[in-house]
Coordinates of C-alpha atoms in Angstrom, one line a residue:
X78 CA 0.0 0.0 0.0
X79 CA 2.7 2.4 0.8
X80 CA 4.9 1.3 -2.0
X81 CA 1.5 2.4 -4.4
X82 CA 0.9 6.0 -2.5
X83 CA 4.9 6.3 -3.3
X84 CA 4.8 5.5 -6.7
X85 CA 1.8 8.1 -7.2
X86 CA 3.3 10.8 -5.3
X87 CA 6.2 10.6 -7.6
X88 CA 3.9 10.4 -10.7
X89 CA 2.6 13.5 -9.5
X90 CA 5.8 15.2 -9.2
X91 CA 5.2 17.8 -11.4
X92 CA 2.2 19.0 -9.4
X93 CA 3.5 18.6 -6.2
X94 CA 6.9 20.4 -7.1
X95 CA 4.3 24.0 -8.2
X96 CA 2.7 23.5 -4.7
X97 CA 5.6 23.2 -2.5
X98 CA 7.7 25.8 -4.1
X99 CA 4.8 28.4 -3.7
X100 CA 5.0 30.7 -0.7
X101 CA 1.3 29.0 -0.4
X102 CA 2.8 25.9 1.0
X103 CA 3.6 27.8 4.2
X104 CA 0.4 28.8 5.0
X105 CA -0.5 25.4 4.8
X106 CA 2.2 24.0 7.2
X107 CA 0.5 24.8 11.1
X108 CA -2.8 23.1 9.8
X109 CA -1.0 19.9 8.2
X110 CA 1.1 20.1 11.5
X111 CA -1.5 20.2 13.8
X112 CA -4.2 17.6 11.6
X113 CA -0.7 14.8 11.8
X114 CA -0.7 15.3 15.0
X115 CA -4.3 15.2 16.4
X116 CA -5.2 11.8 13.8
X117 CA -1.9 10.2 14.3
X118 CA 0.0 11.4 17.4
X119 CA 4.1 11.7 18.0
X120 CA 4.8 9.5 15.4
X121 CA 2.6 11.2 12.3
X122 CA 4.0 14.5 13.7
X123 CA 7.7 12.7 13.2
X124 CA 6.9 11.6 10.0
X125 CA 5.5 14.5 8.9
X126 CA 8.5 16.3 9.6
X127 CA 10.8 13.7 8.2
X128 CA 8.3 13.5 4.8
X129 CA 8.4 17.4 3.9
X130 CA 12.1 17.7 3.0
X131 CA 12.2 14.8 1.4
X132 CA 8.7 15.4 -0.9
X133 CA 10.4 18.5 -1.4
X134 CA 13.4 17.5 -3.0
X135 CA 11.2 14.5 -4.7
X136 CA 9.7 17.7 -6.6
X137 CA 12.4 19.6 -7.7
X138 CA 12.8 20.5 -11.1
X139 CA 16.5 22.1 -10.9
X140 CA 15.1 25.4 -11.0
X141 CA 17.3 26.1 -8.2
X142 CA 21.1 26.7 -8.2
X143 CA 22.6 29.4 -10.5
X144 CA 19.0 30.6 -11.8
X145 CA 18.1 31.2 -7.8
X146 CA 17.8 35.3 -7.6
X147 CA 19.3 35.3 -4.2
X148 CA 22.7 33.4 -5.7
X149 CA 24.6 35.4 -8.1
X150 CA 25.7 34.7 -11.3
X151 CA 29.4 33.9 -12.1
X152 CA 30.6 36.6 -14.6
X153 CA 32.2 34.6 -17.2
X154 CA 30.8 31.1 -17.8
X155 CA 31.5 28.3 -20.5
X156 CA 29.4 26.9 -23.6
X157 CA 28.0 23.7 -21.3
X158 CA 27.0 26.2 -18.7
X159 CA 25.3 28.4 -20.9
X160 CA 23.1 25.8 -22.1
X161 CA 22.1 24.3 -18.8
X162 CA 21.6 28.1 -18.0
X163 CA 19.5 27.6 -20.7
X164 CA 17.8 24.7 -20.2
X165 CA 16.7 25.5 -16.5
X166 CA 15.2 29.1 -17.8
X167 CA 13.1 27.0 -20.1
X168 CA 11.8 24.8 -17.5
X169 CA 10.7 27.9 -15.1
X170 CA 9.1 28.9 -18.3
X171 CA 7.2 26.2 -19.7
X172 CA 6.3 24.8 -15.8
X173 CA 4.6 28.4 -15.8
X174 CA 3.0 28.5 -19.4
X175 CA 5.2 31.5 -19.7
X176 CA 7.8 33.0 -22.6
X177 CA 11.7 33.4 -22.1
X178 CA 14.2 34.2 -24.4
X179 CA 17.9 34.4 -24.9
X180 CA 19.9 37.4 -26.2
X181 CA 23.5 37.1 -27.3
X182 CA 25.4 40.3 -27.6
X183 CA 28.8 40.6 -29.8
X184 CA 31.3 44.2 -28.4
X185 CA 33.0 44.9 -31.4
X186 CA 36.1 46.6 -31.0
X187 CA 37.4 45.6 -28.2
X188 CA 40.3 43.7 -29.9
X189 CA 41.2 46.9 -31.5
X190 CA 41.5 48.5 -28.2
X191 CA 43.8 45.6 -27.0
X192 CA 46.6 46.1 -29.8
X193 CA 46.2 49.6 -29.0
X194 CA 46.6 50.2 -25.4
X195 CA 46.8 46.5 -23.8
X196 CA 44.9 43.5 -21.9
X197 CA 44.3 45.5 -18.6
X198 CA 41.7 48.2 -20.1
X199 CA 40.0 45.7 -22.3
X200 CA 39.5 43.5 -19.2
X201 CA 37.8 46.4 -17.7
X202 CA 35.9 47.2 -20.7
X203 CA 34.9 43.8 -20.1
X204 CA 33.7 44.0 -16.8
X205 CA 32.0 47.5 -17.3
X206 CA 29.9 46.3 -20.1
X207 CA 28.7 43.4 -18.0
X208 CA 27.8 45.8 -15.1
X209 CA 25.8 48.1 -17.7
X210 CA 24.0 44.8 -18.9
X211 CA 23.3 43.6 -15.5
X212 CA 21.7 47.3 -14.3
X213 CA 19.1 46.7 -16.9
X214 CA 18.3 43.2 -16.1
X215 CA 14.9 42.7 -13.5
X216 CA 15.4 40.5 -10.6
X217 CA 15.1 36.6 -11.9
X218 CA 17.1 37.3 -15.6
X219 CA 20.1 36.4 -16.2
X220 CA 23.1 38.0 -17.9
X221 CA 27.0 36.7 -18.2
X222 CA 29.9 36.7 -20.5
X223 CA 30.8 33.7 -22.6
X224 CA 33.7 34.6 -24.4
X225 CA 36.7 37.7 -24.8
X226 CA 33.8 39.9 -26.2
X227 CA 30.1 37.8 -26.3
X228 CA 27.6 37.8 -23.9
X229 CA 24.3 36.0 -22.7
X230 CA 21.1 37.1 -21.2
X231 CA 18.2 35.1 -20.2
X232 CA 15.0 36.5 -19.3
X233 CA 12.6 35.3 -16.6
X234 CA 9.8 34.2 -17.9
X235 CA 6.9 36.6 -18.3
X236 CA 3.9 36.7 -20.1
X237 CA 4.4 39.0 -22.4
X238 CA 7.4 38.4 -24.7
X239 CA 6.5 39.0 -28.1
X240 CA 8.7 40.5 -31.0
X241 CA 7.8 43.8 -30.3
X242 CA 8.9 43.7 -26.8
X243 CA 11.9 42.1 -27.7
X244 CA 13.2 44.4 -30.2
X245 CA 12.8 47.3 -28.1
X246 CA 14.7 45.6 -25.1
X247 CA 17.6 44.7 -27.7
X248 CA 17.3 48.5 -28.6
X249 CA 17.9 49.5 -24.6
X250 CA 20.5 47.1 -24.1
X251 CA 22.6 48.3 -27.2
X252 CA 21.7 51.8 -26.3
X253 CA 23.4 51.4 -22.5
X254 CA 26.5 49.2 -23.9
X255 CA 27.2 51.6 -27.0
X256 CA 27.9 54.6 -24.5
X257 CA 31.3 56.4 -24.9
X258 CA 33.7 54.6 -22.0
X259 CA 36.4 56.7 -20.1
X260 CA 39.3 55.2 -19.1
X261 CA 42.8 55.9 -18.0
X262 CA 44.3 56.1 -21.1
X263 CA 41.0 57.9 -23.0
X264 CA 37.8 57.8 -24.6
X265 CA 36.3 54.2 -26.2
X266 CA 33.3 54.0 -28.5
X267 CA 32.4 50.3 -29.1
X268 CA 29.8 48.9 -31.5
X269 CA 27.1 46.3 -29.9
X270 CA 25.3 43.3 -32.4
X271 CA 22.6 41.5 -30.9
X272 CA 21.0 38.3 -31.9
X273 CA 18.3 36.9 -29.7
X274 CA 15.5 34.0 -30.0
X275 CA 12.1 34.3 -28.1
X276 CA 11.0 30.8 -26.6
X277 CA 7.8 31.0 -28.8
X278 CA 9.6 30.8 -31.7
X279 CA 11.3 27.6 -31.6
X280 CA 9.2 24.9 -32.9
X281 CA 8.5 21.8 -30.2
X282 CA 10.2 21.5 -26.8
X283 CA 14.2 22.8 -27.6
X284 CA 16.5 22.2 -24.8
X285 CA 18.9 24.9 -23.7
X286 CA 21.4 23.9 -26.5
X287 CA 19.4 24.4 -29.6
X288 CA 18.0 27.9 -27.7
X289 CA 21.5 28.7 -27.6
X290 CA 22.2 28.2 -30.6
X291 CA 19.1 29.8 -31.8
X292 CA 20.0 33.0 -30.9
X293 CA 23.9 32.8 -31.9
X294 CA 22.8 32.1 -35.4
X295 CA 20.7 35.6 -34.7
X296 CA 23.8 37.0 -33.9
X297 CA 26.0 35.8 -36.3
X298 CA 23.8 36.9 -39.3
X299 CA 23.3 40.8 -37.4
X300 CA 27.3 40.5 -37.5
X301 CA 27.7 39.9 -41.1
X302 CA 25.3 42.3 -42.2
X303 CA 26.4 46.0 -40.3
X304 CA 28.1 47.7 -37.2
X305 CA 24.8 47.7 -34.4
X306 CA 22.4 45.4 -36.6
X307 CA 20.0 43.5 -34.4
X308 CA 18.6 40.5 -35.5
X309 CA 15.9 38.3 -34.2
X310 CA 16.4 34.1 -35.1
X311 CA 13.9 32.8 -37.4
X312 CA 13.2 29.7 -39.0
X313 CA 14.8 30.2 -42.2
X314 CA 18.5 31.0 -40.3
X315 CA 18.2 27.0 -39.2
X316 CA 19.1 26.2 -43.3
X317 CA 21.1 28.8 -43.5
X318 CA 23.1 27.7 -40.3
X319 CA 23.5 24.8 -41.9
X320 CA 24.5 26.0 -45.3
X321 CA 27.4 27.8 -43.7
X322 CA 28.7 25.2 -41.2
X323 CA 28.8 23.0 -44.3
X324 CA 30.9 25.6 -46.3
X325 CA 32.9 25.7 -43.2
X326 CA 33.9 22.2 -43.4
X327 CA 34.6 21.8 -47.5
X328 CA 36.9 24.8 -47.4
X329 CA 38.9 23.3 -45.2
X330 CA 38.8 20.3 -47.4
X331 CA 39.7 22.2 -50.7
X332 CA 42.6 24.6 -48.7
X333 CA 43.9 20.7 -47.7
X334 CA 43.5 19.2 -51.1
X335 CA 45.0 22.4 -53.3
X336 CA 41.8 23.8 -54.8
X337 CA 42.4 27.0 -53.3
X338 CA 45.1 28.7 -55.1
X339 CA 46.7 31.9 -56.2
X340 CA 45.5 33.5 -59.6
X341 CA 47.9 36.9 -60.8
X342 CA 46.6 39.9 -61.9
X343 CA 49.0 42.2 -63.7
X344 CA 50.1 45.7 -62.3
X345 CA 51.2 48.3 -65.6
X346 CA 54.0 50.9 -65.1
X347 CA 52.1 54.2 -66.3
X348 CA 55.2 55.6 -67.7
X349 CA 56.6 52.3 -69.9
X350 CA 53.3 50.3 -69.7
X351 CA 55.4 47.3 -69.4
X352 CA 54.3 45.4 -66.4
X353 CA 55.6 46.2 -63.2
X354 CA 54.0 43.7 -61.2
X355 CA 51.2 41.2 -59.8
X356 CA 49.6 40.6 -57.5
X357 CA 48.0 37.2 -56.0
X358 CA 44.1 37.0 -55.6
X359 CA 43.3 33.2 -54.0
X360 CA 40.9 31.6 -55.9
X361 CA 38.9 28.1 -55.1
X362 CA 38.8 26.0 -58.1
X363 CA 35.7 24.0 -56.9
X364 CA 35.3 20.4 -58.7
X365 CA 31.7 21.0 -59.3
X366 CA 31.2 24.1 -58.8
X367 CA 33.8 25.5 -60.7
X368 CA 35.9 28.9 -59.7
X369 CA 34.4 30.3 -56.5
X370 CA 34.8 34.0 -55.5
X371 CA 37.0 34.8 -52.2
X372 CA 34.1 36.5 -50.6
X373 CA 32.2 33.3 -50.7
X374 CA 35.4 31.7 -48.7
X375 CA 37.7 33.7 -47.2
X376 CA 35.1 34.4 -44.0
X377 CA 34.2 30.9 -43.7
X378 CA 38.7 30.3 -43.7
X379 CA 38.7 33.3 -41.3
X380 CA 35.7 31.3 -38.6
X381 CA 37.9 28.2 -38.8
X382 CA 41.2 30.2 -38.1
X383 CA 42.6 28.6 -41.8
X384 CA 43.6 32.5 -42.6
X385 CA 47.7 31.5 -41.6
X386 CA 47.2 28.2 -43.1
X387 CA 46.0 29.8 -46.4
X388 CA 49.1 32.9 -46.1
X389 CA 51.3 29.3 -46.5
X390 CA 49.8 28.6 -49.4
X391 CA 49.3 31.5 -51.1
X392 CA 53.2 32.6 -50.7
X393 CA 54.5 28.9 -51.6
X394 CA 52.5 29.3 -54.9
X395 CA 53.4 32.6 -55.6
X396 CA 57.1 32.0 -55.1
X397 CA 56.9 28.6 -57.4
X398 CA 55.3 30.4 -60.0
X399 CA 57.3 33.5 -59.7
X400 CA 60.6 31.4 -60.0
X401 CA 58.8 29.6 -63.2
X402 CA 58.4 33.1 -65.4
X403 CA 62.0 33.5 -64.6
X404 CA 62.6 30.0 -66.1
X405 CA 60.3 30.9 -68.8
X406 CA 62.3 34.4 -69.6
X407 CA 59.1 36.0 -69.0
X408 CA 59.8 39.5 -67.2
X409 CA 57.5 40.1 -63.7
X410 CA 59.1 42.1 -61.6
X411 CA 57.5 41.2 -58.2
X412 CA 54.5 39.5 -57.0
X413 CA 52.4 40.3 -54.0
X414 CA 51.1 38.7 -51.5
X415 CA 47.9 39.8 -49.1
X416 CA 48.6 39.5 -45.7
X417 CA 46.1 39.7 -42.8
X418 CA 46.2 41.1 -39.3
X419 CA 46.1 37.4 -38.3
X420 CA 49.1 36.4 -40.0
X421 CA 50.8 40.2 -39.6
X422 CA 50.5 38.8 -35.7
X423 CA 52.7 35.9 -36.0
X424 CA 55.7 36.5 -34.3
X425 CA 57.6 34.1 -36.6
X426 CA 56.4 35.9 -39.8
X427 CA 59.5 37.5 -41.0
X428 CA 61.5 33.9 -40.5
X429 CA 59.1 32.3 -42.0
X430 CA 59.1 34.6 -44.9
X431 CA 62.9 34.9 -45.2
X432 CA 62.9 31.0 -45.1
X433 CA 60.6 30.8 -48.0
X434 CA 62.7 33.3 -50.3
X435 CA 65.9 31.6 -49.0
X436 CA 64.0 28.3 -50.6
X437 CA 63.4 29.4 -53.3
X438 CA 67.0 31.6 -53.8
X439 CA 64.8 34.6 -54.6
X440 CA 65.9 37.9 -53.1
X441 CA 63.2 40.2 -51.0
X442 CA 62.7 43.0 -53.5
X443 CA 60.7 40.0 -55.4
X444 CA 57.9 39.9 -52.8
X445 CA 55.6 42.4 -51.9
X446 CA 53.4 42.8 -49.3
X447 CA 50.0 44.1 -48.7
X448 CA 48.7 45.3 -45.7
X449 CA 45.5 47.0 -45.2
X450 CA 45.4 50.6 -44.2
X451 CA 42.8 49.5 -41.3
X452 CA 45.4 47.2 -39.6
X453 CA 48.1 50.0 -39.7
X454 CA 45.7 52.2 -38.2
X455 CA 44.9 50.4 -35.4
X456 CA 48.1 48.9 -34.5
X457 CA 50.7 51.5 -34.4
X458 CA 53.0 49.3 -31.6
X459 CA 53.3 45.5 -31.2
X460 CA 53.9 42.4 -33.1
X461 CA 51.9 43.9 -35.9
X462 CA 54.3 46.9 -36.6
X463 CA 57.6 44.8 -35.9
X464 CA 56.5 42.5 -38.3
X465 CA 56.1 45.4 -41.1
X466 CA 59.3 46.7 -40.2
X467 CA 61.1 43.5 -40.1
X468 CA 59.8 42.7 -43.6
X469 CA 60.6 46.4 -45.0
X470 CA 64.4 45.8 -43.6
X471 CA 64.8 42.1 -45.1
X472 CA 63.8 44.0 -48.5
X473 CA 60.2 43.4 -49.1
X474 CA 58.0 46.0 -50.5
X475 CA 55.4 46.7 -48.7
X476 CA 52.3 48.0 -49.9
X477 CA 49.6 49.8 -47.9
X478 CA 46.0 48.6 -49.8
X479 CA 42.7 50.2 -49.6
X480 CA 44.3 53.6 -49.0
X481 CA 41.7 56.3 -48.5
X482 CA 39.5 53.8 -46.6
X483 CA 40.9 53.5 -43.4
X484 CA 42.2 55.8 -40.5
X485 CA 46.0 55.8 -41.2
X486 CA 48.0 59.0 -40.0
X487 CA 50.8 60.3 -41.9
X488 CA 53.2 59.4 -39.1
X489 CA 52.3 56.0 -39.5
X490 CA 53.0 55.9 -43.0
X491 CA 56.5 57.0 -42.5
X492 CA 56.7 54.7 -38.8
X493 CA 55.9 51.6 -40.9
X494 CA 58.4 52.1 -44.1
X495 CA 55.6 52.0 -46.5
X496 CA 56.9 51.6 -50.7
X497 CA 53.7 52.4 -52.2
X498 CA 49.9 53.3 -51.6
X499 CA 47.4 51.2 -53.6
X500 CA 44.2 53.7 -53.9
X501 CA 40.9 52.2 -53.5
X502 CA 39.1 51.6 -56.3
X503 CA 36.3 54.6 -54.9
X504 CA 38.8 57.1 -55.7
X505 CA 39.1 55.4 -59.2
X506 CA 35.4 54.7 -60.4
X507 CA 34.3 57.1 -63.0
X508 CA 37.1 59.9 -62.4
X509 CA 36.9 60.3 -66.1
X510 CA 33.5 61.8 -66.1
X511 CA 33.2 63.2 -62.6
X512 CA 35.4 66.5 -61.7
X513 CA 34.9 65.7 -57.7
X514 CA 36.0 62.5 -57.9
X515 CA 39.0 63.9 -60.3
X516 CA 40.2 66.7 -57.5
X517 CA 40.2 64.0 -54.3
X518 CA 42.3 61.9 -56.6
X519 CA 44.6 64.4 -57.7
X520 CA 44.6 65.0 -53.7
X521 CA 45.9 61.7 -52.7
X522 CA 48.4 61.8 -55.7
X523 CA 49.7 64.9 -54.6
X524 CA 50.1 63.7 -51.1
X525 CA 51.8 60.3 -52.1
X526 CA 54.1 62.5 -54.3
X527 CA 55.4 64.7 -51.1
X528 CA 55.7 61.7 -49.0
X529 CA 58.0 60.2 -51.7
X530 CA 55.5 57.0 -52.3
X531 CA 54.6 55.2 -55.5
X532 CA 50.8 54.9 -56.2
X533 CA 48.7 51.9 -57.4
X534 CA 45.4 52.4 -58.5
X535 CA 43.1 49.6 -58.0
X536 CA 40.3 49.2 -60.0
X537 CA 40.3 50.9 -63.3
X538 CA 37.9 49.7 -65.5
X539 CA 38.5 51.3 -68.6
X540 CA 41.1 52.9 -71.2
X541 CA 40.0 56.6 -70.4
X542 CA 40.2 55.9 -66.5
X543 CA 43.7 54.4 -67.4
X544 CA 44.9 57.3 -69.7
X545 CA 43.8 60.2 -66.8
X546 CA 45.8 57.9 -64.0
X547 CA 48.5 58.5 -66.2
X548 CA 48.5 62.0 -66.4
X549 CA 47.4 63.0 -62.5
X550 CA 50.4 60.7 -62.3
X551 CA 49.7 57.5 -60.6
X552 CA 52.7 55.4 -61.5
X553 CA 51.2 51.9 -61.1
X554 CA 47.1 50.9 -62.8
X555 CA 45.5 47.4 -62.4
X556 CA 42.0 46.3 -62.8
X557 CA 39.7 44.2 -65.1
X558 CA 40.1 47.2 -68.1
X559 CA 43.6 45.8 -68.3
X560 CA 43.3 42.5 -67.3
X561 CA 41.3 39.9 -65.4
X562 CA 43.5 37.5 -62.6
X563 CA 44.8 34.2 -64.6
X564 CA 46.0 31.5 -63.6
X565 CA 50.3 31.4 -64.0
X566 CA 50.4 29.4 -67.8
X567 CA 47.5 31.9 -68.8
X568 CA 49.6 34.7 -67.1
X569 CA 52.8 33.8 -68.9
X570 CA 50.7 33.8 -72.8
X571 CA 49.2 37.2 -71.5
X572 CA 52.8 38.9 -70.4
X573 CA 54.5 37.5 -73.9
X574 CA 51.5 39.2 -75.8
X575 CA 51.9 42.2 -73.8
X576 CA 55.6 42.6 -74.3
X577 CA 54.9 42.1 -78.0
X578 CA 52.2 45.1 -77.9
X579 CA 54.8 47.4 -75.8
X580 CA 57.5 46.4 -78.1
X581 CA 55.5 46.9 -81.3
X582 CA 54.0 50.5 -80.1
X583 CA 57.9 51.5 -79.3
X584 CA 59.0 50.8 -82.8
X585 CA 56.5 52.9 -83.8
X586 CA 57.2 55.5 -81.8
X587 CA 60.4 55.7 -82.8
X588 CA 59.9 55.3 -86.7
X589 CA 57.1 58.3 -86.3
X590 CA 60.3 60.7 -84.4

């Protein structure tokens, strides 16, 4: 008999466990007291008050622990403990026929800081961002960091959580973060992205995990589209999550089987219009799919921290083929090779790179390197800069690209030893036709011409962009009006046709003086 009322009391768990963990159950406690007592005596009043704790941990539905408001919340906690964060959240919820939801929240900029002035005032970046979050949060939610710069909220549940209300609490929490931060060493402006899945939304009964994951596919889609975008998860993300996480894998594939490789696109000399140059664009050469753009891959190798792994193989390429013109007779002056702020942080770089030249017996003034005017900007000390000016001494030519796009000072053009400026193509798109466009051009000509830099021109599209370069007096042109990137053979028939074209256009130069 006892072993059945046993077996039904913990069948009834569920109901038992919202009774005793209502404050009604105290009011409740002098009158089952006192009835144990007067129908059973000593011994009902003992096992009454042996029963209660243990019905009471027979009910519970580990609500309790980290979610309990009176405990606080560690401030940094890991993947697993997010999701049982998770998971216990949705339990209060759905025990209560009730909504929660998850937020995760991206601070961009903070690695920036950290090249700039150091771990210690990112750290309490770090920590002041969390306090801002926490401010906002109402007693029962839940708000932690789970990574260098990403963090998680969970609300309580509460009845009304709809997309409306969600979207303007994302709004107040990027509001509070995205205020200007003073700190020892100055002023910091960070950008927040938010991603964030109400409970409603997910079909079924998720666990923690998958509402996790909800709402960092939310924040991985606000990241790729601006600065500050807010996105809420929705059902189509789930195939595109998918989508990308199989890209992920099958670039990793192709960088391991070859099918990523550098294609050369030439660089003309404005004043011989021999070329001067070329510079290596990585291209997937996809078995089915044929060639694949970079922007399709390069952030998927970028997620799976392939970027190094891809500077390898760009640079071996670029050096065999480079070595194989000169076989060939065929006259390129120097190749160049992208390098990110990933790889510019590699404090083996410039051994690495002398190595490879010493390989392939090819002196430094072969290679060139290009480094975006955003990474110069933003790290003026460090690793980053004695990488540039290791390279610069060992003879390389380095190459600031995307000029006119980023932040660079002119002290840090001089700091860094920089050969040339390669102007973004926005300075280069129809300066032929527009007289604006023609005077900022002329502007950054004229400043590259005092600072005692060559110029590249990226971009140009067409014979009349290329003639006008030439006179403002850009020394270097490249784009698809000259010629497309090419594999090396297709390179090497493109150079002998070119030399032929220069040759011919001399001779009759020279029979028409």
């Amino acid at each position: 008999m006892k072993a059945r009322m046993l077996a039904g009391l913990i069948r009834r768990r569920g109901r038992l466990s919202k009774w005793l963990h209502g404050a009604h159950m105290l009011a409740f406690l002098p009158a089952l007291t006192l009835a144990g007592f007067w129908i059973g005596g000593e011994m009902a009043l003992i096992a009454i008050a042996l029963g209660l704790p243990a019905l009471y941990a027979l009910s519970s539905d580990g609500t309790t622990g980290p979610l309990d408001p009176d405990r606080p919340l560690p401030d940094l906690v890991d993947g697993a403990a997010a999701s049982d964060l998770a998971d216990q959240m949705l339990a209060r919820a759905g025990s209560s026929n009730l909504a929660t939801a998850c937020f995760m929240l991206e601070a961009e900029g903070l690695d920036s800081i950290r090249r700039r002035v150091g771990d210690d005032t990112v750290q309490d970046l770090r920590n002041m961002l969390l306090r801002r979050l926490r401010a906002l949060m109402r007693r029962g939610d839940c708000a932690a960091r789970i990574g260098d710069s990403r963090y998680l909220v969970l609300l309580s549940p509460s009845l009304r959580l709809d997309l409306e209300a969600l979207l303007t609490l994302a709004d107040r929490m990027q509001r509070a973060l995205e205020e200007p931060v003073e700190s020892d060493v100055g002023t910091h402006y960070l950008s927040v992205a938010i991603g964030f899945c109400g409970s409603s939304r997910l079909p079924g009964t998720p666990d923690g995990a998958q509402f996790v994951e909800a709402a960092q596919t939310a924040l991985a889609e606000a990241l790729s589209n601006s600065p500050s975008a807010i996105r809420a998860w929705s059902d189509s993300m789930r195939a595109e999550r998918r989508a990308r996480k199989s890209l992920l894998a099958e670039v990793e594939r192709a960088l391991a089987k070859g099918q990523i490789q550098p294609w050369f696109q030439p660089q003309l000399c404005t004043s011989t219009g021999r070329i001067s140059g070329v510079e290596a664009l990585a291209r997937w050469l996809h078995p089915e799919r044929g060639i694949v753009p970079p922007m399709e891959f390069l952030n998927a190798l970028e997620e799976s921290g392939q970027l190094d792994r891809l500077s390898e193989v760009m640079l071996q390429h670029s050096l065999t083929a480079l070595r194989g013109w000169d076989a060939t007779g065929i006259e390129i002056p120097r190749v160049s090779v992208n390098f990110s702020d990933v790889e510019l942080r590699s404090p083996q770089l410039v051994e690495r790179i002398k190595w490879e030249l010493d390989r392939f017996n090819l002196p430094a003034s072969r290679l060139g390197v290009e480094v975006l005017e955003t990474v110069i900007a933003e790290s003026p000390e460090g690793v980053v800069a004695k990488n540039i000016t290791g390279l610069s001494r060992l003879g390389c030519q380095v190459d600031l690209d995307d000029f006119g796009t980023g932040h660079a000072s002119i002290t840090a053009l001089r700091r860094f030893t920089v050969h040339r400026l390669k102007i973004d193509r926005s300075f280069v798109t129809r300066v032929d036709r527009d007289e604006e466009q023609r005077r900022m051009l002329a502007a950054v000509l004229g400043l590259a011409d005092r600072l005692g830099l060559e110029t590249v021109a990226e971009g140009v599209e067409s014979v009349s962009e290329h003639a006008l370069l030439a006179q403002l007096g850009c020394d270097h042109v490249q784009g698809f009006g000259i010629a497309r990137p090419m594999p090396p053979d297709q390179l090497a028939t493109w150079a002998r046709a070119h030399a032929e074209r220069v040759h011919a256009a001399q001779q009759i130069g020279r029979s028409a003086g």
